[in-house]
Amino acid sequence: MTALLDVILPVFMVIAFGYAAARFGLFSDTAVDGLMRFAQNFAVPCLLFRSIATLDLSGAYETGLLVSFYAGAFSGFAVCFAGARWLFNRPLTDSVAIGFAGLFSNSLLLGLPITERAYGVDALQGNFAIISIHSPMLYGFGIGLMEWARTRGQGLSAAALSRQIGRAVFSQPLVIGITLGFAVNLSGLPLPGAFWSGVDLMTRAAIPAALFGLGGVLLRYKPEGDRATIAMVCAASLIVHPGVTWLLATQVFALETAALRSAVVTAAMAPGVNAYLFAHMYGVGKRVNASAVLIATALSIGSVWMWLAILP
């Protein structure tokens, strides 16, 4: 009960505050869009830049940590893609979008604050290692597969497809922040204290603004239709992904406690808003992904509580 009250509920209370403010007209759709644009395009990239620039690269990138988490993620994709394609007879492009919802957990807006509240700031090294390759890898995979599904038979060359994927991935503010963080970290470039003070001001606004804005965004996602498909996505995100991650982390790689916590808690998060944005970008699977984001986010209150009880 302590984990629920002290760790999980404060995070979801901020989301609920944003949801209620939008629901009762105290925060307009335009304001929600502006806040999310600030958070996702500026504040959160600053947070990632700061974290990656100062991350101990030699100790953060543990093979077992990354394999455990991403094996679980791609297991979630496989379940959702196969179920959508062959169980529910969805078109190939729909199946890719629905698979992406089972792949892309909310590692940043939910995974970071819940891990920090549960285990402290010093426990976030593994989270940042996962997040640093999360968007580039998963967006690259999703976009590549979707472009292949859309252009089958059109003779698009591998070079043209690669350029298309590269432009889509590396134009994202989150990826730009991560890339700049790596550049500073690897180069050892000394930056003035005033610069870091400004960055720190932005980073302190990142998570609260993003969580509040997420509540407003979730108001727009109406759970309707496709119940079985939505239930499949929720199960893949909240059970399959963290379950595979926990099994590999404990039985195959025997991860140390800090790495185990980062991997499993991050894997246990609901699909991120990016799952809907990906579907919206291609105009397929939007209703399933929107509903899955909303319903799985609500259900994750209980599932995350369960995983925190299981972890040491």
PDB file of C-alpha atoms in Angstrom:
ATOM      1  CA  MET A   1       0.000   0.000   0.000  1.00  0.00           C
ATOM      2  CA  THR A   2       2.903   2.356   0.711  1.00  0.00           C
ATOM      3  CA  ALA A   3       4.132   2.060  -2.884  1.00  0.00           C
ATOM      4  CA  LEU A   4       0.670   2.912  -4.171  1.00  0.00           C
ATOM      5  CA  LEU A   5       0.223   5.945  -1.938  1.00  0.00           C
ATOM      6  CA  ASP A   6       3.739   7.365  -1.945  1.00  0.00           C
ATOM      7  CA  VAL A   7       5.033   6.434  -5.406  1.00  0.00           C
ATOM      8  CA  ILE A   8       2.284   5.821  -7.943  1.00  0.00           C
ATOM      9  CA  LEU A   9      -0.668   7.993  -6.915  1.00  0.00           C
ATOM     10  CA  PRO A  10       1.221  11.350  -6.853  1.00  0.00           C
ATOM     11  CA  VAL A  11       2.282  10.833 -10.483  1.00  0.00           C
ATOM     12  CA  PHE A  12      -1.226   9.909 -11.593  1.00  0.00           C
ATOM     13  CA  MET A  13      -2.729  12.752  -9.524  1.00  0.00           C
ATOM     14  CA  VAL A  14      -0.828  15.246 -11.695  1.00  0.00           C
ATOM     15  CA  ILE A  15      -2.180  13.483 -14.807  1.00  0.00           C
ATOM     16  CA  ALA A  16      -5.694  13.516 -13.296  1.00  0.00           C
ATOM     17  CA  PHE A  17      -5.329  17.221 -12.473  1.00  0.00           C
ATOM     18  CA  GLY A  18      -4.556  17.946 -16.127  1.00  0.00           C
ATOM     19  CA  TYR A  19      -7.433  15.711 -17.238  1.00  0.00           C
ATOM     20  CA  ALA A  20      -9.906  17.469 -14.909  1.00  0.00           C
ATOM     21  CA  ALA A  21      -8.689  20.940 -15.884  1.00  0.00           C
ATOM     22  CA  ALA A  22      -9.280  20.139 -19.560  1.00  0.00           C
ATOM     23  CA  ARG A  23     -12.544  18.301 -18.860  1.00  0.00           C
ATOM     24  CA  PHE A  24     -14.126  21.259 -17.057  1.00  0.00           C
ATOM     25  CA  GLY A  25     -12.869  23.885 -19.489  1.00  0.00           C
ATOM     26  CA  LEU A  26     -10.260  25.378 -17.153  1.00  0.00           C
ATOM     27  CA  PHE A  27      -7.480  24.524 -19.620  1.00  0.00           C
ATOM     28  CA  SER A  28      -8.348  24.800 -23.305  1.00  0.00           C
ATOM     29  CA  ASP A  29      -7.297  22.423 -26.086  1.00  0.00           C
ATOM     30  CA  THR A  30      -5.024  25.162 -27.403  1.00  0.00           C
ATOM     31  CA  ALA A  31      -3.379  25.499 -24.000  1.00  0.00           C
ATOM     32  CA  VAL A  32      -2.926  21.707 -23.758  1.00  0.00           C
ATOM     33  CA  ASP A  33      -1.288  21.645 -27.200  1.00  0.00           C
ATOM     34  CA  GLY A  34       0.972  24.545 -26.246  1.00  0.00           C
ATOM     35  CA  LEU A  35       2.004  22.926 -22.981  1.00  0.00           C
ATOM     36  CA  MET A  36       2.749  19.590 -24.647  1.00  0.00           C
ATOM     37  CA  ARG A  37       4.699  21.361 -27.383  1.00  0.00           C
ATOM     38  CA  PHE A  38       6.770  23.114 -24.726  1.00  0.00           C
ATOM     39  CA  ALA A  39       7.308  19.875 -22.800  1.00  0.00           C
ATOM     40  CA  GLN A  40       8.050  17.538 -25.725  1.00  0.00           C
ATOM     41  CA  ASN A  41       9.936  19.968 -27.978  1.00  0.00           C
ATOM     42  CA  PHE A  42      11.922  21.941 -25.398  1.00  0.00           C
ATOM     43  CA  ALA A  43      11.811  20.943 -21.713  1.00  0.00           C
ATOM     44  CA  VAL A  44      12.035  17.146 -22.084  1.00  0.00           C
ATOM     45  CA  PRO A  45      14.794  17.341 -24.746  1.00  0.00           C
ATOM     46  CA  CYS A  46      16.719  19.543 -22.275  1.00  0.00           C
ATOM     47  CA  LEU A  47      16.188  16.881 -19.586  1.00  0.00           C
ATOM     48  CA  LEU A  48      17.504  14.173 -21.913  1.00  0.00           C
ATOM     49  CA  PHE A  49      20.411  16.354 -23.026  1.00  0.00           C
ATOM     50  CA  ARG A  50      21.404  17.022 -19.406  1.00  0.00           C
ATOM     51  CA  SER A  51      21.060  13.398 -18.399  1.00  0.00           C
ATOM     52  CA  ILE A  52      22.977  11.920 -21.347  1.00  0.00           C
ATOM     53  CA  ALA A  53      25.690  14.615 -21.223  1.00  0.00           C
ATOM     54  CA  THR A  54      26.501  13.675 -17.618  1.00  0.00           C
ATOM     55  CA  LEU A  55      25.755   9.931 -17.812  1.00  0.00           C
ATOM     56  CA  ASP A  56      28.531   7.464 -16.942  1.00  0.00           C
ATOM     57  CA  LEU A  57      28.556   5.769 -20.346  1.00  0.00           C
ATOM     58  CA  SER A  58      30.978   3.065 -19.269  1.00  0.00           C
ATOM     59  CA  GLY A  59      28.699   1.851 -16.487  1.00  0.00           C
ATOM     60  CA  ALA A  60      25.212   2.591 -17.835  1.00  0.00           C
ATOM     61  CA  TYR A  61      25.094   0.449 -20.955  1.00  0.00           C
ATOM     62  CA  GLU A  62      24.838  -3.025 -19.523  1.00  0.00           C
ATOM     63  CA  THR A  63      24.092  -5.679 -22.127  1.00  0.00           C
ATOM     64  CA  GLY A  64      21.693  -7.616 -19.911  1.00  0.00           C
ATOM     65  CA  LEU A  65      19.711  -4.492 -19.062  1.00  0.00           C
ATOM     66  CA  LEU A  66      19.191  -3.486 -22.693  1.00  0.00           C
ATOM     67  CA  VAL A  67      18.572  -7.003 -24.016  1.00  0.00           C
ATOM     68  CA  SER A  68      16.044  -7.739 -21.258  1.00  0.00           C
ATOM     69  CA  PHE A  69      14.089  -4.537 -21.841  1.00  0.00           C
ATOM     70  CA  TYR A  70      14.109  -4.563 -25.637  1.00  0.00           C
ATOM     71  CA  ALA A  71      13.417  -8.298 -25.927  1.00  0.00           C
ATOM     72  CA  GLY A  72      10.290  -7.592 -23.892  1.00  0.00           C
ATOM     73  CA  ALA A  73       9.421  -4.602 -26.085  1.00  0.00           C
ATOM     74  CA  PHE A  74       9.715  -6.566 -29.326  1.00  0.00           C
ATOM     75  CA  SER A  75       7.753  -9.417 -27.750  1.00  0.00           C
ATOM     76  CA  GLY A  76       4.953  -6.914 -27.159  1.00  0.00           C
ATOM     77  CA  PHE A  77       5.180  -5.831 -30.781  1.00  0.00           C
ATOM     78  CA  ALA A  78       5.070  -9.424 -32.024  1.00  0.00           C
ATOM     79  CA  VAL A  79       1.974 -10.233 -29.951  1.00  0.00           C
ATOM     80  CA  CYS A  80       0.086  -7.137 -31.124  1.00  0.00           C
ATOM     81  CA  PHE A  81       1.166  -7.342 -34.764  1.00  0.00           C
ATOM     82  CA  ALA A  82       0.368 -11.038 -35.078  1.00  0.00           C
ATOM     83  CA  GLY A  83      -2.922 -10.688 -33.223  1.00  0.00           C
ATOM     84  CA  ALA A  84      -4.040  -7.706 -35.302  1.00  0.00           C
ATOM     85  CA  ARG A  85      -3.004  -9.307 -38.593  1.00  0.00           C
ATOM     86  CA  TRP A  86      -4.091 -12.924 -38.201  1.00  0.00           C
ATOM     87  CA  LEU A  87      -6.546 -12.988 -35.291  1.00  0.00           C
ATOM     88  CA  PHE A  88      -8.484  -9.796 -36.024  1.00  0.00           C
ATOM     89  CA  ASN A  89      -7.796  -9.673 -39.794  1.00  0.00           C
ATOM     90  CA  ARG A  90      -6.577  -6.077 -39.825  1.00  0.00           C
ATOM     91  CA  PRO A  91      -4.786  -4.640 -42.883  1.00  0.00           C
ATOM     92  CA  LEU A  92      -0.981  -4.812 -42.846  1.00  0.00           C
ATOM     93  CA  THR A  93      -0.522  -1.090 -42.155  1.00  0.00           C
ATOM     94  CA  ASP A  94      -3.052  -1.211 -39.291  1.00  0.00           C
ATOM     95  CA  SER A  95      -1.206  -4.200 -37.852  1.00  0.00           C
ATOM     96  CA  VAL A  96       2.104  -2.327 -37.878  1.00  0.00           C
ATOM     97  CA  ALA A  97       0.541   0.655 -36.056  1.00  0.00           C
ATOM     98  CA  ILE A  98      -1.141  -1.592 -33.475  1.00  0.00           C
ATOM     99  CA  GLY A  99       2.111  -3.516 -33.033  1.00  0.00           C
ATOM    100  CA  PHE A 100       3.851  -0.195 -32.366  1.00  0.00           C
ATOM    101  CA  ALA A 101       1.472   0.391 -29.430  1.00  0.00           C
ATOM    102  CA  GLY A 102       2.674  -2.862 -27.881  1.00  0.00           C
ATOM    103  CA  LEU A 103       6.276  -1.845 -28.553  1.00  0.00           C
ATOM    104  CA  PHE A 104       6.510   1.757 -27.340  1.00  0.00           C
ATOM    105  CA  SER A 105       6.118   2.025 -23.565  1.00  0.00           C
ATOM    106  CA  ASN A 106       5.878   5.387 -21.802  1.00  0.00           C
ATOM    107  CA  SER A 107       9.452   5.155 -20.573  1.00  0.00           C
ATOM    108  CA  LEU A 108       9.899   8.890 -20.169  1.00  0.00           C
ATOM    109  CA  LEU A 109       6.768  10.576 -18.807  1.00  0.00           C
ATOM    110  CA  LEU A 110       5.767   7.693 -16.513  1.00  0.00           C
ATOM    111  CA  GLY A 111       8.846   5.484 -16.177  1.00  0.00           C
ATOM    112  CA  LEU A 112      11.179   8.233 -14.956  1.00  0.00           C
ATOM    113  CA  PRO A 113       8.999   9.805 -12.233  1.00  0.00           C
ATOM    114  CA  ILE A 114       7.785   6.462 -10.883  1.00  0.00           C
ATOM    115  CA  THR A 115      11.323   5.015 -10.711  1.00  0.00           C
ATOM    116  CA  GLU A 116      12.606   8.199  -9.062  1.00  0.00           C
ATOM    117  CA  ARG A 117       9.828   8.254  -6.474  1.00  0.00           C
ATOM    118  CA  ALA A 118      10.240   4.545  -5.747  1.00  0.00           C
ATOM    119  CA  TYR A 119      14.024   4.275  -5.597  1.00  0.00           C
ATOM    120  CA  GLY A 120      15.528   7.793  -5.689  1.00  0.00           C
ATOM    121  CA  VAL A 121      17.408   9.899  -8.221  1.00  0.00           C
ATOM    122  CA  ASP A 122      20.479   7.661  -8.054  1.00  0.00           C
ATOM    123  CA  ALA A 123      18.435   4.758  -9.445  1.00  0.00           C
ATOM    124  CA  LEU A 124      17.816   6.435 -12.805  1.00  0.00           C
ATOM    125  CA  GLN A 125      21.048   5.519 -14.587  1.00  0.00           C
ATOM    126  CA  GLY A 126      19.514   2.404 -16.126  1.00  0.00           C
ATOM    127  CA  ASN A 127      16.389   4.343 -17.125  1.00  0.00           C
ATOM    128  CA  PHE A 128      18.447   6.899 -19.018  1.00  0.00           C
ATOM    129  CA  ALA A 129      20.446   4.169 -20.742  1.00  0.00           C
ATOM    130  CA  ILE A 130      17.167   2.652 -21.992  1.00  0.00           C
ATOM    131  CA  ILE A 131      15.675   6.029 -22.942  1.00  0.00           C
ATOM    132  CA  SER A 132      18.778   7.155 -24.830  1.00  0.00           C
ATOM    133  CA  ILE A 133      18.162   4.581 -27.574  1.00  0.00           C
ATOM    134  CA  HIS A 134      14.398   4.164 -27.098  1.00  0.00           C
ATOM    135  CA  SER A 135      13.043   6.711 -29.585  1.00  0.00           C
ATOM    136  CA  PRO A 136      15.749   6.334 -32.260  1.00  0.00           C
ATOM    137  CA  MET A 137      15.579   2.530 -32.281  1.00  0.00           C
ATOM    138  CA  LEU A 138      11.839   2.053 -31.993  1.00  0.00           C
ATOM    139  CA  TYR A 139      10.840   4.887 -34.298  1.00  0.00           C
ATOM    140  CA  GLY A 140      13.405   3.688 -36.820  1.00  0.00           C
ATOM    141  CA  PHE A 141      11.978   0.179 -36.643  1.00  0.00           C
ATOM    142  CA  GLY A 142       8.337   1.342 -36.771  1.00  0.00           C
ATOM    143  CA  ILE A 143       8.813   3.840 -39.587  1.00  0.00           C
ATOM    144  CA  GLY A 144      10.889   1.397 -41.621  1.00  0.00           C
ATOM    145  CA  LEU A 145       8.299  -1.346 -41.282  1.00  0.00           C
ATOM    146  CA  MET A 146       5.406   1.006 -42.024  1.00  0.00           C
ATOM    147  CA  GLU A 147       7.099   2.464 -45.099  1.00  0.00           C
ATOM    148  CA  TRP A 148       7.788  -1.058 -46.332  1.00  0.00           C
ATOM    149  CA  ALA A 149       4.137  -2.008 -45.739  1.00  0.00           C
ATOM    150  CA  ARG A 150       2.898   1.099 -47.571  1.00  0.00           C
ATOM    151  CA  THR A 151       5.273   0.947 -50.526  1.00  0.00           C
ATOM    152  CA  ARG A 152       5.339  -2.776 -51.258  1.00  0.00           C
ATOM    153  CA  GLY A 153       5.494  -3.252 -55.020  1.00  0.00           C
ATOM    154  CA  GLN A 154       6.358   0.413 -55.688  1.00  0.00           C
ATOM    155  CA  GLY A 155      10.047  -0.233 -56.184  1.00  0.00           C
ATOM    156  CA  LEU A 156      11.311   2.153 -53.473  1.00  0.00           C
ATOM    157  CA  SER A 157      15.075   1.689 -53.205  1.00  0.00           C
ATOM    158  CA  ALA A 158      16.801   0.787 -49.958  1.00  0.00           C
ATOM    159  CA  ALA A 159      18.758   4.062 -50.084  1.00  0.00           C
ATOM    160  CA  ALA A 160      15.588   6.134 -50.510  1.00  0.00           C
ATOM    161  CA  LEU A 161      13.876   4.246 -47.669  1.00  0.00           C
ATOM    162  CA  SER A 162      16.903   4.776 -45.422  1.00  0.00           C
ATOM    163  CA  ARG A 163      16.895   8.515 -46.109  1.00  0.00           C
ATOM    164  CA  GLN A 164      13.197   8.696 -45.387  1.00  0.00           C
ATOM    165  CA  ILE A 165      13.634   6.885 -42.067  1.00  0.00           C
ATOM    166  CA  GLY A 166      16.652   9.000 -41.114  1.00  0.00           C
ATOM    167  CA  ARG A 167      14.826  12.269 -41.765  1.00  0.00           C
ATOM    168  CA  ALA A 168      11.799  11.134 -39.748  1.00  0.00           C
ATOM    169  CA  VAL A 169      13.830   9.907 -36.770  1.00  0.00           C
ATOM    170  CA  PHE A 170      16.492  12.613 -36.472  1.00  0.00           C
ATOM    171  CA  SER A 171      14.074  15.512 -36.889  1.00  0.00           C
ATOM    172  CA  GLN A 172      12.452  14.625 -33.546  1.00  0.00           C
ATOM    173  CA  PRO A 173      13.353  17.041 -30.717  1.00  0.00           C
ATOM    174  CA  LEU A 174      13.816  14.151 -28.260  1.00  0.00           C
ATOM    175  CA  VAL A 175      16.373  12.508 -30.538  1.00  0.00           C
ATOM    176  CA  ILE A 176      18.118  15.851 -31.112  1.00  0.00           C
ATOM    177  CA  GLY A 177      18.440  16.331 -27.343  1.00  0.00           C
ATOM    178  CA  ILE A 178      19.837  12.809 -26.930  1.00  0.00           C
ATOM    179  CA  THR A 179      22.289  13.277 -29.823  1.00  0.00           C
ATOM    180  CA  LEU A 180      23.586  16.585 -28.455  1.00  0.00           C
ATOM    181  CA  GLY A 181      23.959  14.982 -25.030  1.00  0.00           C
ATOM    182  CA  PHE A 182      26.125  12.230 -26.482  1.00  0.00           C
ATOM    183  CA  ALA A 183      28.189  14.835 -28.369  1.00  0.00           C
ATOM    184  CA  VAL A 184      28.953  16.746 -25.155  1.00  0.00           C
ATOM    185  CA  ASN A 185      29.594  13.580 -23.152  1.00  0.00           C
ATOM    186  CA  LEU A 186      31.952  11.980 -25.668  1.00  0.00           C
ATOM    187  CA  SER A 187      33.804  15.184 -26.559  1.00  0.00           C
ATOM    188  CA  GLY A 188      34.322  16.305 -22.967  1.00  0.00           C
ATOM    189  CA  LEU A 189      33.402  19.810 -24.096  1.00  0.00           C
ATOM    190  CA  PRO A 190      33.459  22.151 -21.068  1.00  0.00           C
ATOM    191  CA  LEU A 191      30.361  24.312 -20.886  1.00  0.00           C
ATOM    192  CA  PRO A 192      29.962  27.336 -18.577  1.00  0.00           C
ATOM    193  CA  GLY A 193      28.076  27.073 -15.318  1.00  0.00           C
ATOM    194  CA  ALA A 194      25.519  29.650 -16.464  1.00  0.00           C
ATOM    195  CA  PHE A 195      24.620  27.372 -19.381  1.00  0.00           C
ATOM    196  CA  TRP A 196      24.017  24.390 -17.085  1.00  0.00           C
ATOM    197  CA  SER A 197      21.975  26.561 -14.696  1.00  0.00           C
ATOM    198  CA  GLY A 198      19.679  27.525 -17.565  1.00  0.00           C
ATOM    199  CA  VAL A 199      19.360  23.917 -18.671  1.00  0.00           C
ATOM    200  CA  ASP A 200      18.544  22.880 -15.103  1.00  0.00           C
ATOM    201  CA  LEU A 201      15.700  25.406 -14.953  1.00  0.00           C
ATOM    202  CA  MET A 202      14.213  23.814 -18.057  1.00  0.00           C
ATOM    203  CA  THR A 203      14.652  20.267 -16.784  1.00  0.00           C
ATOM    204  CA  ARG A 204      12.816  20.998 -13.533  1.00  0.00           C
ATOM    205  CA  ALA A 205       9.755  21.991 -15.553  1.00  0.00           C
ATOM    206  CA  ALA A 206       9.888  18.981 -17.872  1.00  0.00           C
ATOM    207  CA  ILE A 207       8.144  16.153 -16.010  1.00  0.00           C
ATOM    208  CA  PRO A 208       5.424  18.162 -14.175  1.00  0.00           C
ATOM    209  CA  ALA A 209       4.483  20.018 -17.379  1.00  0.00           C
ATOM    210  CA  ALA A 210       4.487  16.825 -19.432  1.00  0.00           C
ATOM    211  CA  LEU A 211       2.362  14.901 -16.904  1.00  0.00           C
ATOM    212  CA  PHE A 212      -0.182  17.718 -16.588  1.00  0.00           C
ATOM    213  CA  GLY A 213      -0.355  18.071 -20.367  1.00  0.00           C
ATOM    214  CA  LEU A 214      -0.668  14.295 -20.754  1.00  0.00           C
ATOM    215  CA  GLY A 215      -3.849  14.445 -18.666  1.00  0.00           C
ATOM    216  CA  GLY A 216      -5.317  16.983 -21.069  1.00  0.00           C
ATOM    217  CA  VAL A 217      -4.321  14.914 -24.076  1.00  0.00           C
ATOM    218  CA  LEU A 218      -5.859  11.736 -22.630  1.00  0.00           C
ATOM    219  CA  LEU A 219      -9.243  13.483 -22.453  1.00  0.00           C
ATOM    220  CA  ARG A 220      -9.393  13.361 -26.255  1.00  0.00           C
ATOM    221  CA  TYR A 221      -8.997   9.586 -26.460  1.00  0.00           C
ATOM    222  CA  LYS A 222     -12.474   8.118 -26.413  1.00  0.00           C
ATOM    223  CA  PRO A 223     -12.517   4.375 -25.638  1.00  0.00           C
ATOM    224  CA  GLU A 224     -14.802   2.964 -28.289  1.00  0.00           C
ATOM    225  CA  GLY A 225     -15.006  -0.182 -30.453  1.00  0.00           C
ATOM    226  CA  ASP A 226     -12.362  -2.839 -31.085  1.00  0.00           C
ATOM    227  CA  ARG A 227     -12.511  -4.005 -27.465  1.00  0.00           C
ATOM    228  CA  ALA A 228     -10.660  -7.264 -28.025  1.00  0.00           C
ATOM    229  CA  THR A 229      -7.856  -5.574 -29.956  1.00  0.00           C
ATOM    230  CA  ILE A 230      -7.520  -2.872 -27.294  1.00  0.00           C
ATOM    231  CA  ALA A 231      -7.437  -5.521 -24.549  1.00  0.00           C
ATOM    232  CA  MET A 232      -4.658  -7.318 -26.444  1.00  0.00           C
ATOM    233  CA  VAL A 233      -2.556  -4.138 -26.590  1.00  0.00           C
ATOM    234  CA  CYS A 234      -3.092  -3.480 -22.870  1.00  0.00           C
ATOM    235  CA  ALA A 235      -2.065  -7.054 -22.005  1.00  0.00           C
ATOM    236  CA  ALA A 236       1.030  -6.862 -24.205  1.00  0.00           C
ATOM    237  CA  SER A 237       2.107  -3.565 -22.625  1.00  0.00           C
ATOM    238  CA  LEU A 238       1.335  -4.295 -18.987  1.00  0.00           C
ATOM    239  CA  ILE A 239       1.997  -8.061 -18.782  1.00  0.00           C
ATOM    240  CA  VAL A 240       4.013  -9.406 -21.742  1.00  0.00           C
ATOM    241  CA  HIS A 241       6.628  -6.635 -21.938  1.00  0.00           C
ATOM    242  CA  PRO A 242       7.490  -6.471 -18.208  1.00  0.00           C
ATOM    243  CA  GLY A 243       7.041 -10.236 -17.828  1.00  0.00           C
ATOM    244  CA  VAL A 244       9.583 -11.083 -20.533  1.00  0.00           C
ATOM    245  CA  THR A 245      11.917  -8.379 -19.195  1.00  0.00           C
ATOM    246  CA  TRP A 246      11.691  -9.691 -15.611  1.00  0.00           C
ATOM    247  CA  LEU A 247      12.215 -13.294 -16.733  1.00  0.00           C
ATOM    248  CA  LEU A 248      15.341 -12.491 -18.763  1.00  0.00           C
ATOM    249  CA  ALA A 249      16.712 -10.072 -16.185  1.00  0.00           C
ATOM    250  CA  THR A 250      16.403 -12.560 -13.310  1.00  0.00           C
ATOM    251  CA  GLN A 251      16.830 -15.979 -14.938  1.00  0.00           C
ATOM    252  CA  VAL A 252      19.250 -15.283 -17.793  1.00  0.00           C
ATOM    253  CA  PHE A 253      21.307 -12.190 -16.967  1.00  0.00           C
ATOM    254  CA  ALA A 254      20.963 -12.086 -13.158  1.00  0.00           C
ATOM    255  CA  LEU A 255      20.949  -8.288 -13.181  1.00  0.00           C
ATOM    256  CA  GLU A 256      21.913  -6.357 -10.104  1.00  0.00           C
ATOM    257  CA  THR A 257      19.040  -4.805  -8.177  1.00  0.00           C
ATOM    258  CA  ALA A 258      19.341  -1.283  -9.618  1.00  0.00           C
ATOM    259  CA  ALA A 259      19.417  -2.472 -13.226  1.00  0.00           C
ATOM    260  CA  LEU A 260      16.570  -4.931 -12.600  1.00  0.00           C
ATOM    261  CA  ARG A 261      14.391  -2.170 -11.184  1.00  0.00           C
ATOM    262  CA  SER A 262      15.082   0.199 -14.087  1.00  0.00           C
ATOM    263  CA  ALA A 263      14.390  -2.458 -16.708  1.00  0.00           C
ATOM    264  CA  VAL A 264      11.173  -3.856 -15.238  1.00  0.00           C
ATOM    265  CA  VAL A 265       9.598  -0.586 -14.063  1.00  0.00           C
ATOM    266  CA  THR A 266      10.243   1.021 -17.452  1.00  0.00           C
ATOM    267  CA  ALA A 267       8.855  -2.049 -19.227  1.00  0.00           C
ATOM    268  CA  ALA A 268       5.718  -1.999 -17.053  1.00  0.00           C
ATOM    269  CA  MET A 269       4.580   1.398 -18.309  1.00  0.00           C
ATOM    270  CA  ALA A 270       1.494   1.826 -20.503  1.00  0.00           C
ATOM    271  CA  PRO A 271       1.902   2.700 -24.198  1.00  0.00           C
ATOM    272  CA  GLY A 272       3.165   6.242 -24.600  1.00  0.00           C
ATOM    273  CA  VAL A 273       1.292   9.009 -26.401  1.00  0.00           C
ATOM    274  CA  ASN A 274       3.744   8.390 -29.238  1.00  0.00           C
ATOM    275  CA  ALA A 275       1.836   5.177 -29.972  1.00  0.00           C
ATOM    276  CA  TYR A 276      -1.148   7.306 -30.953  1.00  0.00           C
ATOM    277  CA  LEU A 277       0.981   9.929 -32.708  1.00  0.00           C
ATOM    278  CA  PHE A 278       2.567   7.193 -34.836  1.00  0.00           C
ATOM    279  CA  ALA A 279      -0.873   5.879 -35.834  1.00  0.00           C
ATOM    280  CA  HIS A 280      -2.094   9.425 -36.490  1.00  0.00           C
ATOM    281  CA  MET A 281       0.938  10.183 -38.641  1.00  0.00           C
ATOM    282  CA  TYR A 282      -0.001   7.353 -41.012  1.00  0.00           C
ATOM    283  CA  GLY A 283      -3.793   7.551 -40.554  1.00  0.00           C
ATOM    284  CA  VAL A 284      -4.188   3.889 -39.549  1.00  0.00           C
ATOM    285  CA  GLY A 285      -5.112   2.135 -36.294  1.00  0.00           C
ATOM    286  CA  LYS A 286      -5.873   5.462 -34.621  1.00  0.00           C
ATOM    287  CA  ARG A 287      -8.941   4.367 -32.640  1.00  0.00           C
ATOM    288  CA  VAL A 288      -7.258   1.261 -31.226  1.00  0.00           C
ATOM    289  CA  ASN A 289      -4.057   3.069 -30.273  1.00  0.00           C
ATOM    290  CA  ALA A 290      -5.846   6.083 -28.762  1.00  0.00           C
ATOM    291  CA  SER A 291      -8.097   3.884 -26.633  1.00  0.00           C
ATOM    292  CA  ALA A 292      -5.208   1.620 -25.631  1.00  0.00           C
ATOM    293  CA  VAL A 293      -3.152   4.600 -24.416  1.00  0.00           C
ATOM    294  CA  LEU A 294      -6.033   5.831 -22.254  1.00  0.00           C
ATOM    295  CA  ILE A 295      -7.169   2.470 -20.844  1.00  0.00           C
ATOM    296  CA  ALA A 296      -3.685   1.044 -20.263  1.00  0.00           C
ATOM    297  CA  THR A 297      -2.592   4.255 -18.502  1.00  0.00           C
ATOM    298  CA  ALA A 298      -5.500   3.839 -16.069  1.00  0.00           C
ATOM    299  CA  LEU A 299      -4.870   0.111 -15.610  1.00  0.00           C
ATOM    300  CA  SER A 300      -1.154   0.686 -15.034  1.00  0.00           C
ATOM    301  CA  ILE A 301      -1.897   2.097 -11.577  1.00  0.00           C
ATOM    302  CA  GLY A 302      -2.608  -1.469 -10.451  1.00  0.00           C
ATOM    303  CA  SER A 303      -0.065  -3.257 -12.645  1.00  0.00           C
ATOM    304  CA  VAL A 304       2.827  -0.984 -11.626  1.00  0.00           C
ATOM    305  CA  TRP A 305       1.879  -1.483  -7.969  1.00  0.00           C
ATOM    306  CA  MET A 306       2.121  -5.239  -8.570  1.00  0.00           C
ATOM    307  CA  TRP A 307       5.551  -4.990 -10.226  1.00  0.00           C
ATOM    308  CA  LEU A 308       6.889  -2.754  -7.460  1.00  0.00           C
ATOM    309  CA  ALA A 309       5.766  -5.395  -4.959  1.00  0.00           C
ATOM    310  CA  ILE A 310       7.557  -8.146  -6.918  1.00  0.00           C
ATOM    311  CA  LEU A 311      10.835  -6.266  -7.310  1.00  0.00           C
ATOM    312  CA  PRO A 312      13.429  -6.351  -4.528  1.00  0.00           C
TER     313      PRO A 312
END
